[in-house]
Amino acid sequence: TDSITARQGGTSRVDPARPPSPPRLRAHARIGGGGGGWTSAACRAVAGSEPSEEGRSLRGRLAIPTSMGACGSTKLRAPGQWAMQEAPTLLSAYWRRSLQEGRLNTALLLSTVFSEKYSGRTMEVGEVAEVFLPTASDPVTCEPGEPRQLRPKLLFRAGCLQASPFLWLGDEEAGDDTLYVCFGPLRQKRQVMKIFSSGSTLEEDVVKCGDSTQVVRVSNYVKSLLDRLWADDRLGERLSAAVAERPGHRVLFAGVSHGAVLAQAAALRFKLTRSVPDAATQTPSGTGQSLCASGEVTVVSWNGYKWTDAQGAALAGQQLRLLPLALSMVEAGVRLVDSVVEYPAGEFEPMPGVTALDRATGNFFECVVGKVTRNLESMHRMRQLHFAQAVLKAMKMAMVASLAEVVAAPKEVVERMVQRSLSRRLSDIPTAEESFMSITADVASEDSDESEDSSAAQGQR
C-alpha cells in the first residue's frame, strides 16, 4: 500500500504525499509468462524502497539496477507488465575501441565457429581461420562495405572435450596484435549434470603468485578442469612462453557459456601465477594479498554461469580487465536476461560489471544478475538467449552500431552490413532450437568421459 518510488534527478525517492496504490497493485502478477507471484512489497523492493530477498530476485530477472536512475524511469503499465524507458549504456573507451576494431567479434568467432565443438575440431597447429567482419558504410553512397577478412593463426590447442582452449595469434598483417585464448562452449551433455552437482560446490584453490599465495574459492568442477589444464597440458607455461615471445601483444581470454567460465577462471589463475613482486609494494608471504602483475590480461565473455564467491569475483575485478556480457531481449515491455547467468545458487556471485547485450539492436544496458529461478520462464529465457547463434547475431549488430557512430548509415544499410558478414559463418552453428534439444536429449548413447577425453587429448597433443 506504500507509494511507488518516483525518479528525480537520477536518484530514487518515495513520495509520502502520494495516495496508496490501488488494489490491483496488490494482486499477484506473472513476469514474462513464468511462475512466481509478487505483492506490492516486492514491487516496492524493485523500486528501491525496500531491499527484500523477493525484490532482489525480481530485480535481477528484470535486469533493473539498484539505482533506478541508471536505467531510466520505470512505471507499472498493467498488472505484471513493466514498461522500461531504458537508456543504453556506453562501453568503456577500451572495450568500445576493441568492438570497433573487430577484436571482440574475432574472439567470439574463434570461441564458437572455430572451437573444438565446431570447425576447429579438425584444425591443426599452424592453420588459419577465415574471420569476416562488417565494415563501415561508404560515407558518400551510404552503401555497406565489403566484409573485412582476418586470418588469425592457431598456435596451439590443449585440454580435453570438457575444457578445450585454443591459442590464436591475431592477423598481424591486418594490424591485430592480439593473443586470443579461446575456450569452446559446453561439449558434452553430461557436463550439464556436473555443473549442477560438483559445479555447485565451492573449493579452495591455492594459487602461488611470486613468494606469496592467493586463496580463491572456485567451483569444484571448474577447479578440477583448471588443475588438469595446468598439470597435464602445462597451459600456464605454454601461455607464458607465447606471451614472452611477443611482448607487444595484448592477451585476450574469451568464451561462451561454459567456455566463458573457463576463460574467466583461467585468466585469473594465469594473471596471479605471473605476478611479479615489486620492492615498493611487496607483501609478506601468505597474506592472501595479490601482487602487482607484469602485464594486463583482458577477458570478454558471453552468458557465463557463476563459478566463485563474492571475494573471488572482487579479486577477478581487481586483477583483470573484464567485459562479462549477458544476452537480453524485451518481451511485452520487460527486459529478460539469459537465465544461465543466475546459476548456481548459494554463495556464488557473478563477475563484476555484468552488462546486458540486446539481441535485436546490439545495444548495451546495465544489468543486475538475479537469484536462481527454476520455472518455465527461466527455461524460455535460456532457449531464446543462451546459445551461440543468437550471441553471434547480437555481436554483429553491436559492431555495426558501433561503426555507425563513426560513419552514419541508415538502418536498412546497417541491416545489410550485418547480413553480409553473418551469411559467411552462421551456417556452421546450430540454431537455438537444435542446441536446446541437443542438451536436453538422452545421454545414454554417449561414451564414458575417460575414453573420450583420453582419445581427444592424445590427438590434440
Short mmCIF file of C-alpha atoms in Angstrom, two decimals, residues 184-385:
data_model
loop_
_atom_site.label_atom_id
_atom_site.label_comp_id
_atom_site.label_asym_id
_atom_site.label_seq_id
_atom_site.Cartn_x
_atom_site.Cartn_y
_atom_site.Cartn_z
CA GLY A 184 34.95 -23.66 -26.56
CA PRO A 185 31.35 -23.98 -25.31
CA LEU A 186 29.89 -26.95 -23.47
CA ARG A 187 30.89 -30.04 -25.44
CA GLN A 188 29.14 -32.95 -23.75
CA LYS A 189 25.58 -33.20 -22.49
CA ARG A 190 26.69 -34.83 -19.25
CA GLN A 191 28.57 -31.64 -18.36
CA VAL A 192 25.22 -30.07 -17.51
CA MET A 193 24.82 -32.55 -14.67
CA LYS A 194 28.38 -31.94 -13.49
CA ILE A 195 27.72 -28.20 -13.34
CA PHE A 196 24.63 -28.82 -11.22
CA SER A 197 26.41 -31.34 -8.94
CA SER A 198 30.12 -30.79 -8.29
CA GLY A 199 29.96 -27.43 -10.05
CA SER A 200 27.67 -26.06 -7.34
CA THR A 201 30.24 -26.72 -4.57
CA LEU A 202 32.99 -24.23 -3.75
CA GLU A 203 36.53 -25.43 -3.10
CA GLU A 204 39.66 -23.50 -2.12
CA ASP A 205 42.15 -23.02 -4.93
CA VAL A 206 45.57 -22.06 -3.55
CA VAL A 207 47.47 -20.19 -6.25
CA LYS A 208 51.15 -19.41 -5.87
CA CYS A 209 51.94 -15.87 -7.03
CA GLY A 210 55.55 -14.91 -6.55
CA ASP A 211 56.62 -15.57 -2.96
CA SER A 212 53.04 -15.33 -1.77
CA THR A 213 49.90 -17.40 -2.15
CA GLN A 214 46.38 -16.40 -3.05
CA VAL A 215 43.38 -18.43 -1.98
CA VAL A 216 40.36 -18.31 -4.29
CA ARG A 217 37.18 -20.26 -3.69
CA VAL A 218 36.25 -21.85 -7.00
CA SER A 219 33.60 -24.26 -8.26
CA ASN A 220 34.81 -27.81 -7.64
CA TYR A 221 34.17 -28.78 -11.27
CA VAL A 222 35.91 -25.70 -12.68
CA LYS A 223 38.90 -26.19 -10.38
CA SER A 224 39.31 -29.80 -11.48
CA LEU A 225 39.42 -28.71 -15.12
CA LEU A 226 41.93 -25.92 -14.40
CA ASP A 227 44.18 -28.29 -12.42
CA ARG A 228 44.12 -30.71 -15.32
CA LEU A 229 45.00 -28.00 -17.84
CA TRP A 230 47.85 -26.65 -15.72
CA ALA A 231 49.28 -30.07 -14.78
CA ASP A 232 48.71 -32.31 -17.81
CA ASP A 233 48.77 -29.74 -20.61
CA ARG A 234 51.08 -27.16 -18.97
CA LEU A 235 48.71 -24.45 -20.14
CA GLY A 236 50.19 -21.79 -17.85
CA GLU A 237 53.75 -22.46 -19.05
CA ARG A 238 52.79 -22.52 -22.71
CA LEU A 239 50.82 -19.28 -22.44
CA SER A 240 53.69 -17.60 -20.61
CA ALA A 241 56.12 -18.69 -23.33
CA ALA A 242 53.84 -17.37 -26.07
CA VAL A 243 53.48 -14.03 -24.28
CA ALA A 244 57.25 -13.78 -23.73
CA GLU A 245 57.87 -14.31 -27.45
CA ARG A 246 55.50 -11.43 -28.30
CA PRO A 247 55.95 -8.76 -25.61
CA GLY A 248 53.96 -6.13 -27.51
CA HIS A 249 50.82 -8.25 -27.89
CA ARG A 250 47.72 -7.97 -25.74
CA VAL A 251 46.26 -11.12 -24.15
CA LEU A 252 42.51 -11.65 -24.55
CA PHE A 253 40.71 -14.60 -22.96
CA ALA A 254 37.27 -15.36 -24.40
CA GLY A 255 34.46 -17.89 -24.25
CA VAL A 256 30.72 -18.50 -24.42
CA SER A 257 28.64 -20.27 -21.73
CA HIS A 258 30.87 -22.96 -20.17
CA GLY A 259 33.76 -21.53 -22.16
CA ALA A 260 33.08 -18.11 -20.63
CA VAL A 261 33.54 -19.55 -17.13
CA LEU A 262 36.77 -21.30 -18.05
CA ALA A 263 38.07 -18.14 -19.73
CA GLN A 264 37.41 -16.06 -16.60
CA ALA A 265 38.83 -18.62 -14.16
CA ALA A 266 41.86 -19.47 -16.30
CA ALA A 267 42.63 -15.79 -16.88
CA LEU A 268 42.61 -15.13 -13.14
CA ARG A 269 44.90 -18.08 -12.39
CA PHE A 270 47.23 -17.09 -15.26
CA LYS A 271 47.42 -13.50 -14.04
CA LEU A 272 48.08 -14.50 -10.43
CA THR A 273 50.77 -17.03 -11.32
CA ARG A 274 52.53 -14.39 -13.44
CA SER A 275 52.57 -11.90 -10.55
CA VAL A 276 55.91 -10.19 -10.01
CA PRO A 277 56.88 -8.80 -6.57
CA ASP A 278 57.61 -5.09 -6.53
CA ALA A 279 60.03 -3.67 -3.96
CA ALA A 280 57.67 -0.84 -3.07
CA THR A 281 54.51 -2.93 -2.78
CA GLN A 282 55.71 -6.41 -1.81
CA THR A 283 53.52 -8.11 0.77
CA PRO A 284 54.53 -10.81 3.27
CA SER A 285 54.17 -14.41 2.17
CA GLY A 286 50.85 -15.99 2.96
CA THR A 287 48.91 -12.77 3.49
CA GLY A 288 46.49 -13.66 0.70
CA GLN A 289 47.01 -10.27 -1.00
CA SER A 290 47.90 -10.45 -4.66
CA LEU A 291 50.97 -8.75 -6.02
CA CYS A 292 51.16 -6.39 -8.98
CA ALA A 293 51.45 -8.36 -12.22
CA SER A 294 53.72 -7.52 -15.10
CA GLY A 295 51.10 -7.27 -17.84
CA GLU A 296 47.39 -6.71 -18.33
CA VAL A 297 45.09 -9.64 -19.02
CA THR A 298 41.69 -8.95 -20.56
CA VAL A 299 38.59 -11.15 -20.66
CA VAL A 300 35.44 -10.91 -22.75
CA SER A 301 32.75 -13.50 -22.08
CA TRP A 302 29.16 -14.22 -23.01
CA ASN A 303 26.46 -15.91 -20.91
CA GLY A 304 28.78 -17.45 -18.32
CA TYR A 305 27.39 -19.03 -15.17
CA LYS A 306 28.78 -18.27 -11.69
CA TRP A 307 31.94 -20.06 -10.54
CA THR A 308 33.27 -18.24 -7.45
CA ASP A 309 32.11 -16.34 -4.36
CA ALA A 310 31.98 -12.60 -3.65
CA GLN A 311 35.67 -12.38 -2.69
CA GLY A 312 36.75 -14.29 -5.78
CA ALA A 313 34.63 -12.09 -8.03
CA ALA A 314 36.09 -8.96 -6.44
CA LEU A 315 39.62 -10.33 -6.93
CA ALA A 316 38.91 -11.02 -10.60
CA GLY A 317 37.66 -7.46 -10.96
CA GLN A 318 40.90 -6.13 -9.45
CA GLN A 319 43.27 -8.34 -11.43
CA LEU A 320 41.58 -8.47 -14.84
CA ARG A 321 40.02 -6.11 -17.34
CA LEU A 322 36.61 -7.74 -17.62
CA LEU A 323 33.68 -7.46 -20.02
CA PRO A 324 31.12 -10.09 -18.92
CA LEU A 325 28.13 -9.92 -21.26
CA ALA A 326 24.68 -11.49 -20.88
CA LEU A 327 22.34 -11.66 -23.86
CA SER A 328 18.96 -9.99 -23.32
CA MET A 329 15.70 -9.22 -25.09
CA VAL A 330 12.47 -7.31 -24.47
CA GLU A 331 9.12 -9.07 -24.34
CA ALA A 332 5.90 -7.19 -23.57
CA GLY A 333 7.88 -4.25 -22.20
CA VAL A 334 10.01 -6.44 -19.92
CA ARG A 335 13.75 -6.86 -20.38
CA LEU A 336 14.70 -10.51 -19.96
CA VAL A 337 18.25 -11.77 -19.47
CA ASP A 338 19.66 -15.25 -20.12
CA SER A 339 18.79 -17.31 -17.03
CA VAL A 340 22.03 -19.33 -17.11
CA VAL A 341 23.97 -16.37 -15.67
CA GLU A 342 21.94 -16.77 -12.45
CA TYR A 343 23.26 -20.28 -11.71
CA PRO A 344 24.34 -21.88 -9.41
CA ALA A 345 22.53 -20.82 -6.24
CA GLY A 346 24.13 -20.39 -2.82
CA GLU A 347 27.32 -18.43 -2.17
CA PHE A 348 28.18 -17.98 -5.84
CA GLU A 349 28.43 -14.45 -7.23
CA PRO A 350 28.71 -13.16 -10.82
CA MET A 351 31.67 -11.26 -12.17
CA PRO A 352 31.57 -7.51 -11.50
CA GLY A 353 30.15 -5.31 -14.22
CA VAL A 354 27.87 -7.78 -15.99
CA THR A 355 26.37 -5.94 -18.97
CA ALA A 356 23.21 -6.87 -20.88
CA LEU A 357 23.54 -7.08 -24.67
CA ASP A 358 20.26 -6.62 -26.53
CA ARG A 359 19.94 -9.29 -29.21
CA ALA A 360 17.79 -7.16 -31.52
CA THR A 361 19.72 -3.87 -31.54
CA GLY A 362 23.23 -4.68 -30.32
CA ASN A 363 22.89 -2.01 -27.62
CA PHE A 364 24.31 -2.46 -24.13
CA PHE A 365 22.41 -1.96 -20.87
CA GLU A 366 23.25 -2.09 -17.20
CA CYS A 367 22.34 -5.42 -15.63
CA VAL A 368 21.96 -6.85 -12.14
CA VAL A 369 22.10 -10.66 -12.06
CA GLY A 370 19.25 -12.09 -10.00
CA LYS A 371 18.82 -15.22 -7.95
CA VAL A 372 18.18 -18.62 -9.45
CA THR A 373 14.66 -19.20 -10.75
CA ARG A 374 13.56 -22.69 -11.76
CA ASN A 375 10.43 -22.48 -13.86
CA LEU A 376 9.23 -22.42 -17.45
CA GLU A 377 10.05 -18.73 -17.75
CA SER A 378 13.68 -19.47 -16.85
CA MET A 379 13.87 -22.21 -19.49
CA HIS A 380 12.28 -19.87 -22.04
CA ARG A 381 14.97 -17.26 -21.39
CA MET A 382 17.73 -19.85 -21.78
CA ARG A 383 16.28 -21.19 -25.02
CA GLN A 384 15.95 -17.74 -26.56
CA LEU A 385 19.17 -16.14 -25.31
#
